[in-house]
PDB file of C-alpha atoms in Angstrom:
ATOM      1  CA  MET A  29     152.113 115.379 153.385  1.00 43.00           C
ATOM      2  CA  GLU A  30     150.803 115.018 149.816  1.00 51.00           C
ATOM      3  CA  ASP A  31     148.581 118.061 150.362  1.00 56.00           C
ATOM      4  CA  ASP A  32     151.751 120.127 150.579  1.00 71.00           C
ATOM      5  CA  ILE A  33     152.095 119.892 146.786  1.00 81.00           C
ATOM      6  CA  LEU A  34     149.093 122.163 146.259  1.00 87.00           C
ATOM      7  CA  ASN A  35     149.603 124.307 149.343  1.00 87.00           C
ATOM      8  CA  GLU A  36     153.266 125.089 148.790  1.00 88.00           C
ATOM      9  CA  THR A  37     153.748 128.790 148.081  1.00 91.00           C
ATOM     10  CA  VAL A  38     156.630 130.695 146.590  1.00 92.00           C
ATOM     11  CA  SER A  39     158.618 133.083 148.753  1.00 92.00           C
ATOM     12  CA  SER A  40     158.059 136.743 147.966  1.00 92.00           C
ATOM     13  CA  GLU A  41     161.833 137.108 147.414  1.00 95.00           C
ATOM     14  CA  ASP A  42     161.839 134.410 144.711  1.00 93.00           C
ATOM     15  CA  LEU A  43     158.746 135.839 143.055  1.00 94.00           C
ATOM     16  CA  LYS A  44     160.267 139.334 142.973  1.00 96.00           C
ATOM     17  CA  LYS A  45     163.609 138.035 141.676  1.00 96.00           C
ATOM     18  CA  PHE A  46     162.066 136.080 138.784  1.00 97.00           C
ATOM     19  CA  GLU A  47     159.524 138.820 138.051  1.00 96.00           C
ATOM     20  CA  ARG A  48     162.353 141.371 137.742  1.00 97.00           C
ATOM     21  CA  ALA A  49     164.305 139.088 135.398  1.00 97.00           C
ATOM     22  CA  TYR A  50     161.199 138.473 133.265  1.00 97.00           C
ATOM     23  CA  HIS A  51     160.306 142.161 132.987  1.00 96.00           C
ATOM     24  CA  THR A  52     163.906 143.137 132.244  1.00 96.00           C
ATOM     25  CA  GLU A  53     164.004 140.683 129.343  1.00 96.00           C
ATOM     26  CA  LEU A  54     160.507 141.713 128.262  1.00 95.00           C
ATOM     27  CA  THR A  55     161.534 145.376 127.936  1.00 95.00           C
ATOM     28  CA  GLU A  56     164.506 144.241 125.836  1.00 95.00           C
ATOM     29  CA  ALA A  57     162.149 142.074 123.716  1.00 94.00           C
ATOM     30  CA  ARG A  58     164.204 138.933 124.351  1.00 94.00           C
ATOM     31  CA  VAL A  59     162.468 136.799 126.972  1.00 95.00           C
ATOM     32  CA  THR A  60     164.138 133.393 127.120  1.00 95.00           C
ATOM     33  CA  ARG A  61     162.105 130.249 127.646  1.00 95.00           C
ATOM     34  CA  GLU A  62     163.995 129.595 130.876  1.00 96.00           C
ATOM     35  CA  THR A  63     163.176 133.040 132.293  1.00 97.00           C
ATOM     36  CA  GLN A  64     159.519 132.718 131.289  1.00 97.00           C
ATOM     37  CA  PHE A  65     159.318 129.251 132.853  1.00 97.00           C
ATOM     38  CA  ASN A  66     160.962 130.367 136.100  1.00 97.00           C
ATOM     39  CA  TYR A  67     158.555 133.284 136.417  1.00 97.00           C
ATOM     40  CA  ALA A  68     155.529 131.091 135.566  1.00 98.00           C
ATOM     41  CA  TRP A  69     156.749 128.446 138.038  1.00 96.00           C
ATOM     42  CA  CYS A  70     156.746 131.099 140.768  1.00 96.00           C
ATOM     43  CA  LEU A  71     153.363 132.488 139.737  1.00 97.00           C
ATOM     44  CA  VAL A  72     151.546 129.129 139.876  1.00 97.00           C
ATOM     45  CA  ARG A  73     152.852 128.754 143.438  1.00 95.00           C
ATOM     46  CA  SER A  74     151.602 132.205 144.493  1.00 95.00           C
ATOM     47  CA  ARG A  75     148.977 132.789 147.171  1.00 94.00           C
ATOM     48  CA  TYR A  76     146.923 134.861 144.738  1.00 95.00           C
ATOM     49  CA  SER A  77     144.656 133.395 142.063  1.00 95.00           C
ATOM     50  CA  ALA A  78     145.392 136.273 139.651  1.00 97.00           C
ATOM     51  CA  ASP A  79     149.105 135.370 139.805  1.00 97.00           C
ATOM     52  CA  ILE A  80     148.318 131.688 139.346  1.00 97.00           C
ATOM     53  CA  ARG A  81     146.189 132.462 136.272  1.00 97.00           C
ATOM     54  CA  LYS A  82     149.012 134.579 134.808  1.00 98.00           C
ATOM     55  CA  GLY A  83     151.450 131.721 135.432  1.00 98.00           C
ATOM     56  CA  ILE A  84     149.098 129.298 133.683  1.00 97.00           C
ATOM     57  CA  MET A  85     148.935 131.598 130.645  1.00 98.00           C
ATOM     58  CA  LEU A  86     152.735 131.810 130.476  1.00 98.00           C
ATOM     59  CA  LEU A  87     153.050 128.016 130.783  1.00 97.00           C
ATOM     60  CA  GLU A  88     150.404 127.423 128.096  1.00 95.00           C
ATOM     61  CA  GLU A  89     152.314 129.733 125.773  1.00 95.00           C
ATOM     62  CA  LEU A  90     155.554 127.852 126.453  1.00 95.00           C
ATOM     63  CA  PHE A  91     153.868 124.490 125.886  1.00 92.00           C
ATOM     64  CA  LYS A  92     152.254 125.550 122.609  1.00 91.00           C
ATOM     65  CA  THR A  93     155.459 127.049 121.220  1.00 90.00           C
ATOM     66  CA  GLU A  94     157.884 124.296 122.287  1.00 84.00           C
ATOM     67  CA  GLU A  95     159.522 123.208 119.041  1.00 78.00           C
ATOM     68  CA  SER A  96     162.795 121.656 120.100  1.00 72.00           C
ATOM     69  CA  GLY A  97     161.172 118.377 121.009  1.00 72.00           C
ATOM     70  CA  ASP A  98     162.410 118.861 124.568  1.00 72.00           C
ATOM     71  CA  ASP A  99     160.221 116.280 126.304  1.00 81.00           C
ATOM     72  CA  SER A 100     161.592 117.233 129.709  1.00 85.00           C
ATOM     73  CA  ALA A 101     160.446 120.837 129.271  1.00 88.00           C
ATOM     74  CA  LYS A 102     157.011 119.742 128.023  1.00 88.00           C
ATOM     75  CA  ARG A 103     156.633 117.458 131.055  1.00 90.00           C
ATOM     76  CA  ASP A 104     157.489 120.364 133.364  1.00 93.00           C
ATOM     77  CA  TYR A 105     154.940 122.584 131.615  1.00 94.00           C
ATOM     78  CA  LEU A 106     152.204 119.930 131.898  1.00 93.00           C
ATOM     79  CA  TYR A 107     152.961 119.256 135.551  1.00 95.00           C
ATOM     80  CA  TYR A 108     152.824 122.904 136.582  1.00 96.00           C
ATOM     81  CA  LEU A 109     149.765 123.530 134.390  1.00 97.00           C
ATOM     82  CA  ALA A 110     148.030 120.743 136.296  1.00 96.00           C
ATOM     83  CA  MET A 111     149.204 122.132 139.614  1.00 96.00           C
ATOM     84  CA  GLY A 112     148.177 125.712 138.788  1.00 97.00           C
ATOM     85  CA  ASN A 113     144.726 124.700 137.614  1.00 96.00           C
ATOM     86  CA  ALA A 114     144.206 122.566 140.700  1.00 95.00           C
ATOM     87  CA  ARG A 115     145.221 125.475 142.937  1.00 95.00           C
ATOM     88  CA  ILE A 116     142.481 127.669 141.407  1.00 96.00           C
ATOM     89  CA  LYS A 117     140.024 124.763 141.673  1.00 93.00           C
ATOM     90  CA  GLU A 118     139.851 124.133 137.917  1.00 94.00           C
ATOM     91  CA  TYR A 119     140.019 120.426 138.669  1.00 93.00           C
ATOM     92  CA  SER A 120     138.734 119.106 135.327  1.00 92.00           C
ATOM     93  CA  THR A 121     141.397 121.043 133.442  1.00 94.00           C
ATOM     94  CA  ALA A 122     144.044 119.938 135.938  1.00 95.00           C
ATOM     95  CA  LEU A 123     143.051 116.306 135.391  1.00 94.00           C
ATOM     96  CA  GLN A 124     143.316 116.726 131.616  1.00 94.00           C
ATOM     97  CA  TYR A 125     146.923 117.829 132.063  1.00 94.00           C
ATOM     98  CA  THR A 126     147.804 114.956 134.414  1.00 95.00           C
ATOM     99  CA  ARG A 127     146.173 112.444 132.067  1.00 93.00           C
ATOM    100  CA  SER A 128     148.081 113.843 129.086  1.00 90.00           C
ATOM    101  CA  PHE A 129     151.302 113.535 131.049  1.00 91.00           C
ATOM    102  CA  LEU A 130     150.548 109.995 132.214  1.00 92.00           C
ATOM    103  CA  GLN A 131     149.735 108.859 128.656  1.00 88.00           C
ATOM    104  CA  VAL A 132     153.324 109.682 127.721  1.00 84.00           C
ATOM    105  CA  GLU A 133     154.912 108.582 130.988  1.00 89.00           C
ATOM    106  CA  PRO A 134     152.517 106.228 132.814  1.00 91.00           C
ATOM    107  CA  GLY A 135     154.966 105.350 135.591  1.00 93.00           C
ATOM    108  CA  ASN A 136     155.563 108.904 136.809  1.00 95.00           C
ATOM    109  CA  GLN A 137     154.817 108.723 140.536  1.00 96.00           C
ATOM    110  CA  GLN A 138     154.921 112.500 141.091  1.00 94.00           C
ATOM    111  CA  VAL A 139     152.179 113.087 138.515  1.00 95.00           C
ATOM    112  CA  ALA A 140     150.170 110.056 139.670  1.00 95.00           C
ATOM    113  CA  THR A 141     150.270 111.488 143.210  1.00 94.00           C
ATOM    114  CA  LEU A 142     149.161 114.888 141.934  1.00 95.00           C
ATOM    115  CA  GLU A 143     146.305 113.278 139.980  1.00 95.00           C
ATOM    116  CA  ALA A 144     145.140 111.346 143.061  1.00 94.00           C
ATOM    117  CA  LEU A 145     145.270 114.538 145.117  1.00 94.00           C
ATOM    118  CA  ILE A 146     143.211 116.417 142.510  1.00 93.00           C
ATOM    119  CA  LYS A 147     140.592 113.651 142.518  1.00 92.00           C
ATOM    120  CA  LYS A 148     140.507 113.740 146.323  1.00 92.00           C
ATOM    121  CA  LYS A 149     140.014 117.529 146.265  1.00 90.00           C
ATOM    122  CA  MET A 150     137.207 117.152 143.717  1.00 89.00           C
ATOM    123  CA  GLU A 151     135.492 114.610 145.936  1.00 88.00           C
ATOM    124  CA  ILE A 152     135.826 116.786 149.047  1.00 86.00           C
ATOM    125  CA  GLU A 153     134.702 119.943 147.227  1.00 82.00           C
ATOM    126  CA  GLY A 154     131.811 118.032 145.663  1.00 79.00           C
ATOM    127  CA  LEU A 155     130.681 116.785 149.046  1.00 63.00           C
ATOM    128  CA  LYS A 156     130.996 120.274 150.512  1.00 61.00           C
ATOM    129  CA  GLY A 157     129.004 121.655 147.600  1.00 56.00           C
ATOM    130  CA  MET A 158     126.272 119.063 148.085  1.00 55.00           C
ATOM    131  CA  ALA A 159     126.174 119.730 151.842  1.00 53.00           C
ATOM    132  CA  LEU A 160     125.960 123.464 151.229  1.00 49.00           C
ATOM    133  CA  ALA A 161     123.228 123.045 148.619  1.00 51.00           C
ATOM    134  CA  GLY A 162     121.389 120.663 150.959  1.00 50.00           C
ATOM    135  CA  GLY A 163     121.700 123.142 153.808  1.00 47.00           C
ATOM    136  CA  VAL A 164     120.327 125.947 151.653  1.00 45.00           C
ATOM    137  CA  ALA A 165     117.404 123.765 150.552  1.00 46.00           C
ATOM    138  CA  ILE A 166     116.605 122.870 154.164  1.00 48.00           C
ATOM    139  CA  ALA A 167     116.813 126.533 155.200  1.00 45.00           C
ATOM    140  CA  ILE A 168     114.536 127.623 152.341  1.00 50.00           C
ATOM    141  CA  GLY A 169     112.128 124.798 153.152  1.00 45.00           C
ATOM    142  CA  GLY A 170     112.102 125.855 156.805  1.00 45.00           C
ATOM    143  CA  ILE A 171     111.449 129.494 155.912  1.00 49.00           C
ATOM    144  CA  LEU A 172     108.623 128.518 153.538  1.00 48.00           C
ATOM    145  CA  GLY A 173     107.136 126.204 156.167  1.00 45.00           C
ATOM    146  CA  LEU A 174     107.287 128.965 158.756  1.00 45.00           C
ATOM    147  CA  GLY A 175     105.696 131.388 156.273  1.00 44.00           C
ATOM    148  CA  PHE A 176     102.833 128.954 155.586  1.00 46.00           C
ATOM    149  CA  ALA A 177     102.332 128.354 159.311  1.00 45.00           C
ATOM    150  CA  LEU A 178     102.190 132.088 159.978  1.00 47.00           C
ATOM    151  CA  ALA A 179      99.812 132.599 157.059  1.00 48.00           C
ATOM    152  CA  LYS A 180      97.458 129.880 158.380  1.00 54.00           C
ATOM    153  CA  GLY A 181      97.588 131.426 161.854  1.00 53.00           C
ATOM    154  CA  LYS A 182      96.387 134.791 160.510  1.00 51.00           C
ATOM    155  CA  ARG A 183      93.250 133.251 158.963  1.00 50.00           C
TER     156      ARG A 183
END
């Protein structure tokens, strides 16, 4: 059930609706923080990594320019930055965002769950990477061994 956090995708209707609103405000040179957040929130939940990366950029911009001291908004930005980075397998960056969040609000169960899920994904991906690398090494070793055996047979 926890895996659903990172696998949840936005509906194409929602994405189109918020994209239209964002681009309308952009052409009028008056994009509100709420519109930018809503669009970024949809993008980080997209099926496509290019969308997710665009959403991350919009969220980073919102986070860096937040001046009102709105802690709730900053928490939302951090959470979705962590989620977006995890979805594109930038796990170290995602963990930095969850850790920053948890320093301010250590008891936040939603973020603690996301952090645990990111660590679990890192472990699984690391094991897959090691298995793949091990498999490649075995295959190369087998090919070299076969090559040497064939070379000895020709002598």
